[in-house]
Amino acid sequence: MFQMLVLCQANVCRSPFAQTLLANALSGDPGVRIASAGVQTRPGYELCQVAGRLLGTAAPAEHLSRPVSEELVMGSDLILTMEPEHSAMVSALCPSARHRTYTLVEASALAVEARARGMLSDPQWVRQLPEVLNDLRGLVPVPELQNPRGRWRGRLGPGRIADGHGLGYTAHERVLRQVEQHAKDLAGQS
């Protein structure tokens, strides 16, 4: 079983949104399991309404937040985060997981490049991701995304998908659209 872990701050918006999109994209592979957690959360919070609305019928019926743990990290073959600080937290929790931890933005950029080079053409490509991404790490620039508050606010740091909470509905939706685009790029659906 290949285990993927998606992390964000509170595990109520970005990570369960990406988890659902990736699970749907990879549903043809029964050997892949995708989980999500938060780097600074308490257990039991429900999925945010904006993410639920955008997911529609695909929204998980009973999602409840959970904090990341050493056990979750150690049991994961690939860890995807929404911000570089989340990746640093994973590395501090489990230094041995650093080589398989990426921001979603970085992982999607590396996966697009890997596909262009023919490195993910095997039907079992998901299981190759950690090794292939690690081989290309540092060779592909990590994109800086547009600030969800609007173009005039500039760009975010490389690899960062902002937290949409507290930004208003439009900016929050922009954040989730960024998550959606990078999940599709990672899954080879763009």
mmCIF file with all atom_site columns, C-alpha atoms in Angstrom:
data_model
loop_
_atom_site.group_PDB
_atom_site.id
_atom_site.type_symbol
_atom_site.label_atom_id
_atom_site.label_alt_id
_atom_site.label_comp_id
_atom_site.label_asym_id
_atom_site.label_entity_id
_atom_site.label_seq_id
_atom_site.pdbx_PDB_ins_code
_atom_site.Cartn_x
_atom_site.Cartn_y
_atom_site.Cartn_z
_atom_site.occupancy
_atom_site.B_iso_or_equiv
_atom_site.pdbx_formal_charge
_atom_site.auth_seq_id
_atom_site.auth_comp_id
_atom_site.auth_asym_id
_atom_site.auth_atom_id
_atom_site.pdbx_PDB_model_num
ATOM 1   C CA . MET A 1 1   ? 0.000   0.000  0.000   1.00 0.00 ? 1   MET A CA 1
ATOM 2   C CA . PHE A 1 2   ? 1.357   3.438  -0.996  1.00 0.00 ? 2   PHE A CA 1
ATOM 3   C CA . GLN A 1 3   ? 0.494   6.054  1.642   1.00 0.00 ? 3   GLN A CA 1
ATOM 4   C CA . MET A 1 4   ? 0.363   9.766  0.823   1.00 0.00 ? 4   MET A CA 1
ATOM 5   C CA . LEU A 1 5   ? -0.081  12.391 3.569   1.00 0.00 ? 5   LEU A CA 1
ATOM 6   C CA . VAL A 1 6   ? -1.289  15.932 2.843   1.00 0.00 ? 6   VAL A CA 1
ATOM 7   C CA . LEU A 1 7   ? -0.687  18.609 5.490   1.00 0.00 ? 7   LEU A CA 1
ATOM 8   C CA . CYS A 1 8   ? -1.841  22.161 6.095   1.00 0.00 ? 8   CYS A CA 1
ATOM 9   C CA . GLN A 1 9   ? -2.195  24.334 9.184   1.00 0.00 ? 9   GLN A CA 1
ATOM 10  C CA . ALA A 1 10  ? -5.530  23.237 10.681  1.00 0.00 ? 10  ALA A CA 1
ATOM 11  C CA . ASN A 1 11  ? -6.638  20.309 8.477   1.00 0.00 ? 11  ASN A CA 1
ATOM 12  C CA . VAL A 1 12  ? -9.994  21.917 7.738   1.00 0.00 ? 12  VAL A CA 1
ATOM 13  C CA . CYS A 1 13  ? -9.491  23.409 4.283   1.00 0.00 ? 13  CYS A CA 1
ATOM 14  C CA . ARG A 1 14  ? -6.419  23.053 2.061   1.00 0.00 ? 14  ARG A CA 1
ATOM 15  C CA . SER A 1 15  ? -5.231  19.566 3.069   1.00 0.00 ? 15  SER A CA 1
ATOM 16  C CA . PRO A 1 16  ? -8.625  17.801 3.076   1.00 0.00 ? 16  PRO A CA 1
ATOM 17  C CA . PHE A 1 17  ? -9.443  19.595 -0.206  1.00 0.00 ? 17  PHE A CA 1
ATOM 18  C CA . ALA A 1 18  ? -6.207  18.328 -1.800  1.00 0.00 ? 18  ALA A CA 1
ATOM 19  C CA . GLN A 1 19  ? -6.715  14.898 -0.208  1.00 0.00 ? 19  GLN A CA 1
ATOM 20  C CA . THR A 1 20  ? -10.140 14.582 -1.827  1.00 0.00 ? 20  THR A CA 1
ATOM 21  C CA . LEU A 1 21  ? -8.971  15.794 -5.248  1.00 0.00 ? 21  LEU A CA 1
ATOM 22  C CA . LEU A 1 22  ? -5.944  13.472 -5.239  1.00 0.00 ? 22  LEU A CA 1
ATOM 23  C CA . ALA A 1 23  ? -8.007  10.520 -4.007  1.00 0.00 ? 23  ALA A CA 1
ATOM 24  C CA . ASN A 1 24  ? -10.484 11.070 -6.852  1.00 0.00 ? 24  ASN A CA 1
ATOM 25  C CA . ALA A 1 25  ? -7.678  11.478 -9.411  1.00 0.00 ? 25  ALA A CA 1
ATOM 26  C CA . LEU A 1 26  ? -5.959  8.295  -8.235  1.00 0.00 ? 26  LEU A CA 1
ATOM 27  C CA . SER A 1 27  ? -9.099  6.246  -7.554  1.00 0.00 ? 27  SER A CA 1
ATOM 28  C CA . GLY A 1 28  ? -8.161  3.783  -10.289 1.00 0.00 ? 28  GLY A CA 1
ATOM 29  C CA . ASP A 1 29  ? -5.264  2.568  -8.150  1.00 0.00 ? 29  ASP A CA 1
ATOM 30  C CA . PRO A 1 30  ? -6.575  0.612  -5.154  1.00 0.00 ? 30  PRO A CA 1
ATOM 31  C CA . GLY A 1 31  ? -3.049  0.405  -3.737  1.00 0.00 ? 31  GLY A CA 1
ATOM 32  C CA . VAL A 1 32  ? -2.928  4.131  -2.950  1.00 0.00 ? 32  VAL A CA 1
ATOM 33  C CA . ARG A 1 33  ? -4.257  5.623  0.271   1.00 0.00 ? 33  ARG A CA 1
ATOM 34  C CA . ILE A 1 34  ? -4.318  9.371  0.916   1.00 0.00 ? 34  ILE A CA 1
ATOM 35  C CA . ALA A 1 35  ? -4.708  10.925 4.362   1.00 0.00 ? 35  ALA A CA 1
ATOM 36  C CA . SER A 1 36  ? -4.566  14.476 5.690   1.00 0.00 ? 36  SER A CA 1
ATOM 37  C CA . ALA A 1 37  ? -3.655  16.197 8.948   1.00 0.00 ? 37  ALA A CA 1
ATOM 38  C CA . GLY A 1 38  ? -2.784  19.607 10.367  1.00 0.00 ? 38  GLY A CA 1
ATOM 39  C CA . VAL A 1 39  ? 0.518   20.842 11.736  1.00 0.00 ? 39  VAL A CA 1
ATOM 40  C CA . GLN A 1 40  ? -1.197  23.059 14.341  1.00 0.00 ? 40  GLN A CA 1
ATOM 41  C CA . THR A 1 41  ? -4.693  21.835 15.034  1.00 0.00 ? 41  THR A CA 1
ATOM 42  C CA . ARG A 1 42  ? -6.842  20.098 17.562  1.00 0.00 ? 42  ARG A CA 1
ATOM 43  C CA . PRO A 1 43  ? -8.860  17.030 16.657  1.00 0.00 ? 43  PRO A CA 1
ATOM 44  C CA . GLY A 1 44  ? -12.500 17.291 15.699  1.00 0.00 ? 44  GLY A CA 1
ATOM 45  C CA . TYR A 1 45  ? -12.979 20.383 13.509  1.00 0.00 ? 45  TYR A CA 1
ATOM 46  C CA . GLU A 1 46  ? -15.166 19.928 10.420  1.00 0.00 ? 46  GLU A CA 1
ATOM 47  C CA . LEU A 1 47  ? -14.284 20.756 6.808   1.00 0.00 ? 47  LEU A CA 1
ATOM 48  C CA . CYS A 1 48  ? -14.624 24.489 6.089   1.00 0.00 ? 48  CYS A CA 1
ATOM 49  C CA . GLN A 1 49  ? -17.752 25.559 4.221   1.00 0.00 ? 49  GLN A CA 1
ATOM 50  C CA . VAL A 1 50  ? -15.894 27.050 1.239   1.00 0.00 ? 50  VAL A CA 1
ATOM 51  C CA . ALA A 1 51  ? -13.995 23.802 0.595   1.00 0.00 ? 51  ALA A CA 1
ATOM 52  C CA . GLY A 1 52  ? -17.195 21.814 1.065   1.00 0.00 ? 52  GLY A CA 1
ATOM 53  C CA . ARG A 1 53  ? -19.050 24.005 -1.439  1.00 0.00 ? 53  ARG A CA 1
ATOM 54  C CA . LEU A 1 54  ? -16.305 23.714 -4.058  1.00 0.00 ? 54  LEU A CA 1
ATOM 55  C CA . LEU A 1 55  ? -16.045 19.937 -3.645  1.00 0.00 ? 55  LEU A CA 1
ATOM 56  C CA . GLY A 1 56  ? -19.825 19.507 -3.881  1.00 0.00 ? 56  GLY A CA 1
ATOM 57  C CA . THR A 1 57  ? -20.827 15.859 -3.763  1.00 0.00 ? 57  THR A CA 1
ATOM 58  C CA . ALA A 1 58  ? -17.168 14.798 -3.627  1.00 0.00 ? 58  ALA A CA 1
ATOM 59  C CA . ALA A 1 59  ? -16.779 16.449 -0.198  1.00 0.00 ? 59  ALA A CA 1
ATOM 60  C CA . PRO A 1 60  ? -15.986 13.947 2.549   1.00 0.00 ? 60  PRO A CA 1
ATOM 61  C CA . ALA A 1 61  ? -19.140 13.429 4.589   1.00 0.00 ? 61  ALA A CA 1
ATOM 62  C CA . GLU A 1 62  ? -17.442 13.056 7.943   1.00 0.00 ? 62  GLU A CA 1
ATOM 63  C CA . HIS A 1 63  ? -14.091 14.839 7.802   1.00 0.00 ? 63  HIS A CA 1
ATOM 64  C CA . LEU A 1 64  ? -12.730 15.830 11.211  1.00 0.00 ? 64  LEU A CA 1
ATOM 65  C CA . SER A 1 65  ? -9.374  17.520 11.683  1.00 0.00 ? 65  SER A CA 1
ATOM 66  C CA . ARG A 1 66  ? -6.489  15.666 13.258  1.00 0.00 ? 66  ARG A CA 1
ATOM 67  C CA . PRO A 1 67  ? -2.979  16.739 14.202  1.00 0.00 ? 67  PRO A CA 1
ATOM 68  C CA . VAL A 1 68  ? 0.041   15.356 12.432  1.00 0.00 ? 68  VAL A CA 1
ATOM 69  C CA . SER A 1 69  ? 1.982   12.784 14.407  1.00 0.00 ? 69  SER A CA 1
ATOM 70  C CA . GLU A 1 70  ? 5.286   11.013 14.104  1.00 0.00 ? 70  GLU A CA 1
ATOM 71  C CA . GLU A 1 71  ? 3.357   7.812  13.388  1.00 0.00 ? 71  GLU A CA 1
ATOM 72  C CA . LEU A 1 72  ? 1.495   9.395  10.436  1.00 0.00 ? 72  LEU A CA 1
ATOM 73  C CA . VAL A 1 73  ? 4.706   10.804 8.987   1.00 0.00 ? 73  VAL A CA 1
ATOM 74  C CA . MET A 1 74  ? 6.704   7.588  9.420   1.00 0.00 ? 74  MET A CA 1
ATOM 75  C CA . GLY A 1 75  ? 3.900   5.575  7.794   1.00 0.00 ? 75  GLY A CA 1
ATOM 76  C CA . SER A 1 76  ? 3.785   7.830  4.711   1.00 0.00 ? 76  SER A CA 1
ATOM 77  C CA . ASP A 1 77  ? 5.668   7.289  1.470   1.00 0.00 ? 77  ASP A CA 1
ATOM 78  C CA . LEU A 1 78  ? 5.082   10.866 0.260   1.00 0.00 ? 78  LEU A CA 1
ATOM 79  C CA . ILE A 1 79  ? 4.225   13.947 2.349   1.00 0.00 ? 79  ILE A CA 1
ATOM 80  C CA . LEU A 1 80  ? 2.771   17.038 0.691   1.00 0.00 ? 80  LEU A CA 1
ATOM 81  C CA . THR A 1 81  ? 2.491   20.351 2.521   1.00 0.00 ? 81  THR A CA 1
ATOM 82  C CA . MET A 1 82  ? 0.925   23.699 1.687   1.00 0.00 ? 82  MET A CA 1
ATOM 83  C CA . GLU A 1 83  ? 3.777   25.877 2.939   1.00 0.00 ? 83  GLU A CA 1
ATOM 84  C CA . PRO A 1 84  ? 7.553   25.500 3.313   1.00 0.00 ? 84  PRO A CA 1
ATOM 85  C CA . GLU A 1 85  ? 7.188   25.981 7.087   1.00 0.00 ? 85  GLU A CA 1
ATOM 86  C CA . HIS A 1 86  ? 4.977   22.889 7.208   1.00 0.00 ? 86  HIS A CA 1
ATOM 87  C CA . SER A 1 87  ? 7.718   20.909 5.458   1.00 0.00 ? 87  SER A CA 1
ATOM 88  C CA . ALA A 1 88  ? 10.224  22.200 8.031   1.00 0.00 ? 88  ALA A CA 1
ATOM 89  C CA . MET A 1 89  ? 7.905   21.072 10.845  1.00 0.00 ? 89  MET A CA 1
ATOM 90  C CA . VAL A 1 90  ? 7.764   17.576 9.318   1.00 0.00 ? 90  VAL A CA 1
ATOM 91  C CA . SER A 1 91  ? 11.567  17.482 9.097   1.00 0.00 ? 91  SER A CA 1
ATOM 92  C CA . ALA A 1 92  ? 11.864  18.566 12.731  1.00 0.00 ? 92  ALA A CA 1
ATOM 93  C CA . LEU A 1 93  ? 9.359   15.894 13.807  1.00 0.00 ? 93  LEU A CA 1
ATOM 94  C CA . CYS A 1 94  ? 10.971  13.135 11.703  1.00 0.00 ? 94  CYS A CA 1
ATOM 95  C CA . PRO A 1 95  ? 14.305  14.077 10.090  1.00 0.00 ? 95  PRO A CA 1
ATOM 96  C CA . SER A 1 96  ? 14.295  10.859 8.056   1.00 0.00 ? 96  SER A CA 1
ATOM 97  C CA . ALA A 1 97  ? 11.145  12.049 6.216   1.00 0.00 ? 97  ALA A CA 1
ATOM 98  C CA . ARG A 1 98  ? 12.828  15.103 4.676   1.00 0.00 ? 98  ARG A CA 1
ATOM 99  C CA . HIS A 1 99  ? 13.641  13.358 1.382   1.00 0.00 ? 99  HIS A CA 1
ATOM 100 C CA . ARG A 1 100 ? 9.974   12.495 0.831   1.00 0.00 ? 100 ARG A CA 1
ATOM 101 C CA . THR A 1 101 ? 8.429   15.804 1.976   1.00 0.00 ? 101 THR A CA 1
ATOM 102 C CA . TYR A 1 102 ? 7.529   18.538 -0.521  1.00 0.00 ? 102 TYR A CA 1
ATOM 103 C CA . THR A 1 103 ? 5.186   21.454 -0.787  1.00 0.00 ? 103 THR A CA 1
ATOM 104 C CA . LEU A 1 104 ? 2.329   20.640 -3.162  1.00 0.00 ? 104 LEU A CA 1
ATOM 105 C CA . VAL A 1 105 ? 3.558   23.421 -5.467  1.00 0.00 ? 105 VAL A CA 1
ATOM 106 C CA . GLU A 1 106 ? 7.099   21.987 -5.560  1.00 0.00 ? 106 GLU A CA 1
ATOM 107 C CA . ALA A 1 107 ? 5.879   18.409 -6.054  1.00 0.00 ? 107 ALA A CA 1
ATOM 108 C CA . SER A 1 108 ? 3.564   19.407 -8.897  1.00 0.00 ? 108 SER A CA 1
ATOM 109 C CA . ALA A 1 109 ? 6.335   21.367 -10.675 1.00 0.00 ? 109 ALA A CA 1
ATOM 110 C CA . LEU A 1 110 ? 8.698   18.417 -10.316 1.00 0.00 ? 110 LEU A CA 1
ATOM 111 C CA . ALA A 1 111 ? 6.032   15.939 -11.516 1.00 0.00 ? 111 ALA A CA 1
ATOM 112 C CA . VAL A 1 112 ? 5.303   18.052 -14.613 1.00 0.00 ? 112 VAL A CA 1
ATOM 113 C CA . GLU A 1 113 ? 9.043   18.096 -15.419 1.00 0.00 ? 113 GLU A CA 1
ATOM 114 C CA . ALA A 1 114 ? 9.349   14.354 -14.720 1.00 0.00 ? 114 ALA A CA 1
ATOM 115 C CA . ARG A 1 115 ? 6.518   13.614 -17.150 1.00 0.00 ? 115 ARG A CA 1
ATOM 116 C CA . ALA A 1 116 ? 8.156   15.834 -19.781 1.00 0.00 ? 116 ALA A CA 1
ATOM 117 C CA . ARG A 1 117 ? 11.330  13.738 -19.349 1.00 0.00 ? 117 ARG A CA 1
ATOM 118 C CA . GLY A 1 118 ? 9.405   10.442 -19.523 1.00 0.00 ? 118 GLY A CA 1
ATOM 119 C CA . MET A 1 119 ? 10.246  9.576  -15.922 1.00 0.00 ? 119 MET A CA 1
ATOM 120 C CA . LEU A 1 120 ? 6.644   8.844  -14.818 1.00 0.00 ? 120 LEU A CA 1
ATOM 121 C CA . SER A 1 121 ? 5.378   6.760  -17.724 1.00 0.00 ? 121 SER A CA 1
ATOM 122 C CA . ASP A 1 122 ? 5.029   3.480  -15.816 1.00 0.00 ? 122 ASP A CA 1
ATOM 123 C CA . PRO A 1 123 ? 1.461   2.443  -14.861 1.00 0.00 ? 123 PRO A CA 1
ATOM 124 C CA . GLN A 1 124 ? 2.705   2.317  -11.249 1.00 0.00 ? 124 GLN A CA 1
ATOM 125 C CA . TRP A 1 125 ? 3.989   5.927  -11.485 1.00 0.00 ? 125 TRP A CA 1
ATOM 126 C CA . VAL A 1 126 ? 2.562   6.957  -8.104  1.00 0.00 ? 126 VAL A CA 1
ATOM 127 C CA . ARG A 1 127 ? 4.913   4.584  -6.312  1.00 0.00 ? 127 ARG A CA 1
ATOM 128 C CA . GLN A 1 128 ? 7.845   6.109  -8.219  1.00 0.00 ? 128 GLN A CA 1
ATOM 129 C CA . LEU A 1 129 ? 6.982   9.677  -7.154  1.00 0.00 ? 129 LEU A CA 1
ATOM 130 C CA . PRO A 1 130 ? 9.153   9.956  -4.016  1.00 0.00 ? 130 PRO A CA 1
ATOM 131 C CA . GLU A 1 131 ? 12.292  8.762  -5.802  1.00 0.00 ? 131 GLU A CA 1
ATOM 132 C CA . VAL A 1 132 ? 11.652  10.732 -9.015  1.00 0.00 ? 132 VAL A CA 1
ATOM 133 C CA . LEU A 1 133 ? 10.792  13.943 -7.166  1.00 0.00 ? 133 LEU A CA 1
ATOM 134 C CA . ASN A 1 134 ? 13.915  13.574 -5.035  1.00 0.00 ? 134 ASN A CA 1
ATOM 135 C CA . ASP A 1 135 ? 16.043  13.039 -8.168  1.00 0.00 ? 135 ASP A CA 1
ATOM 136 C CA . LEU A 1 136 ? 14.769  16.313 -9.667  1.00 0.00 ? 136 LEU A CA 1
ATOM 137 C CA . ARG A 1 137 ? 14.730  18.375 -6.452  1.00 0.00 ? 137 ARG A CA 1
ATOM 138 C CA . GLY A 1 138 ? 16.747  21.538 -6.904  1.00 0.00 ? 138 GLY A CA 1
ATOM 139 C CA . LEU A 1 139 ? 16.808  21.196 -10.705 1.00 0.00 ? 139 LEU A CA 1
ATOM 140 C CA . VAL A 1 140 ? 13.360  22.704 -11.316 1.00 0.00 ? 140 VAL A CA 1
ATOM 141 C CA . PRO A 1 141 ? 12.407  26.173 -10.069 1.00 0.00 ? 141 PRO A CA 1
ATOM 142 C CA . VAL A 1 142 ? 9.641   26.227 -7.475  1.00 0.00 ? 142 VAL A CA 1
ATOM 143 C CA . PRO A 1 143 ? 6.935   28.651 -8.651  1.00 0.00 ? 143 PRO A CA 1
ATOM 144 C CA . GLU A 1 144 ? 5.814   31.676 -6.676  1.00 0.00 ? 144 GLU A CA 1
ATOM 145 C CA . LEU A 1 145 ? 2.019   31.880 -6.730  1.00 0.00 ? 145 LEU A CA 1
ATOM 146 C CA . GLN A 1 146 ? -0.070  34.998 -7.025  1.00 0.00 ? 146 GLN A CA 1
ATOM 147 C CA . ASN A 1 147 ? -1.264  36.389 -3.693  1.00 0.00 ? 147 ASN A CA 1
ATOM 148 C CA . PRO A 1 148 ? -4.938  35.365 -3.335  1.00 0.00 ? 148 PRO A CA 1
ATOM 149 C CA . ARG A 1 149 ? -5.820  38.861 -2.133  1.00 0.00 ? 149 ARG A CA 1
ATOM 150 C CA . GLY A 1 150 ? -5.254  40.194 -5.647  1.00 0.00 ? 150 GLY A CA 1
ATOM 151 C CA . ARG A 1 151 ? -2.557  40.904 -8.213  1.00 0.00 ? 151 ARG A CA 1
ATOM 152 C CA . TRP A 1 152 ? -1.615  44.213 -6.651  1.00 0.00 ? 152 TRP A CA 1
ATOM 153 C CA . ARG A 1 153 ? -0.521  42.384 -3.480  1.00 0.00 ? 153 ARG A CA 1
ATOM 154 C CA . GLY A 1 154 ? 2.335   40.664 -5.305  1.00 0.00 ? 154 GLY A CA 1
ATOM 155 C CA . ARG A 1 155 ? 3.503   37.081 -5.140  1.00 0.00 ? 155 ARG A CA 1
ATOM 156 C CA . LEU A 1 156 ? 3.881   34.660 -2.290  1.00 0.00 ? 156 LEU A CA 1
ATOM 157 C CA . GLY A 1 157 ? 7.190   32.978 -1.487  1.00 0.00 ? 157 GLY A CA 1
ATOM 158 C CA . PRO A 1 158 ? 8.218   29.944 -3.574  1.00 0.00 ? 158 PRO A CA 1
ATOM 159 C CA . GLY A 1 159 ? 6.126   26.849 -2.961  1.00 0.00 ? 159 GLY A CA 1
ATOM 160 C CA . ARG A 1 160 ? 3.580   28.560 -0.722  1.00 0.00 ? 160 ARG A CA 1
ATOM 161 C CA . ILE A 1 161 ? -0.201  28.185 -0.993  1.00 0.00 ? 161 ILE A CA 1
ATOM 162 C CA . ALA A 1 162 ? -1.658  30.777 1.368   1.00 0.00 ? 162 ALA A CA 1
ATOM 163 C CA . ASP A 1 163 ? -4.163  30.000 4.083   1.00 0.00 ? 163 ASP A CA 1
ATOM 164 C CA . GLY A 1 164 ? -7.494  31.307 2.794   1.00 0.00 ? 164 GLY A CA 1
ATOM 165 C CA . HIS A 1 165 ? -9.208  31.704 6.148   1.00 0.00 ? 165 HIS A CA 1
ATOM 166 C CA . GLY A 1 166 ? -9.899  35.290 7.066   1.00 0.00 ? 166 GLY A CA 1
ATOM 167 C CA . LEU A 1 167 ? -9.345  36.552 3.517   1.00 0.00 ? 167 LEU A CA 1
ATOM 168 C CA . GLY A 1 168 ? -12.982 36.721 2.425   1.00 0.00 ? 168 GLY A CA 1
ATOM 169 C CA . TYR A 1 169 ? -14.842 34.313 0.169   1.00 0.00 ? 169 TYR A CA 1
ATOM 170 C CA . THR A 1 170 ? -13.264 35.342 -3.165  1.00 0.00 ? 170 THR A CA 1
ATOM 171 C CA . ALA A 1 171 ? -9.675  35.115 -1.937  1.00 0.00 ? 171 ALA A CA 1
ATOM 172 C CA . HIS A 1 172 ? -10.464 31.880 -0.085  1.00 0.00 ? 172 HIS A CA 1
ATOM 173 C CA . GLU A 1 173 ? -11.849 30.383 -3.281  1.00 0.00 ? 173 GLU A CA 1
ATOM 174 C CA . ARG A 1 174 ? -8.704  31.512 -5.183  1.00 0.00 ? 174 ARG A CA 1
ATOM 175 C CA . VAL A 1 175 ? -6.571  29.624 -2.655  1.00 0.00 ? 175 VAL A CA 1
ATOM 176 C CA . LEU A 1 176 ? -8.554  26.438 -3.180  1.00 0.00 ? 176 LEU A CA 1
ATOM 177 C CA . ARG A 1 177 ? -8.328  26.844 -6.961  1.00 0.00 ? 177 ARG A CA 1
ATOM 178 C CA . GLN A 1 178 ? -4.535  26.991 -6.552  1.00 0.00 ? 178 GLN A CA 1
ATOM 179 C CA . VAL A 1 179 ? -4.673  23.753 -4.536  1.00 0.00 ? 179 VAL A CA 1
ATOM 180 C CA . GLU A 1 180 ? -6.866  22.223 -7.244  1.00 0.00 ? 180 GLU A CA 1
ATOM 181 C CA . GLN A 1 181 ? -4.498  23.197 -10.081 1.00 0.00 ? 181 GLN A CA 1
ATOM 182 C CA . HIS A 1 182 ? -1.431  21.809 -8.330  1.00 0.00 ? 182 HIS A CA 1
ATOM 183 C CA . ALA A 1 183 ? -3.211  18.590 -7.331  1.00 0.00 ? 183 ALA A CA 1
ATOM 184 C CA . LYS A 1 184 ? -4.188  18.103 -10.988 1.00 0.00 ? 184 LYS A CA 1
ATOM 185 C CA . ASP A 1 185 ? -0.638  18.829 -12.145 1.00 0.00 ? 185 ASP A CA 1
ATOM 186 C CA . LEU A 1 186 ? 0.736   16.300 -9.657  1.00 0.00 ? 186 LEU A CA 1
ATOM 187 C CA . ALA A 1 187 ? -1.787  13.680 -10.775 1.00 0.00 ? 187 ALA A CA 1
ATOM 188 C CA . GLY A 1 188 ? -1.066  14.349 -14.467 1.00 0.00 ? 188 GLY A CA 1
ATOM 189 C CA . GLN A 1 189 ? -4.531  15.725 -15.191 1.00 0.00 ? 189 GLN A CA 1
ATOM 190 C CA . SER A 1 190 ? -3.732  19.248 -16.374 1.00 0.00 ? 190 SER A CA 1
#
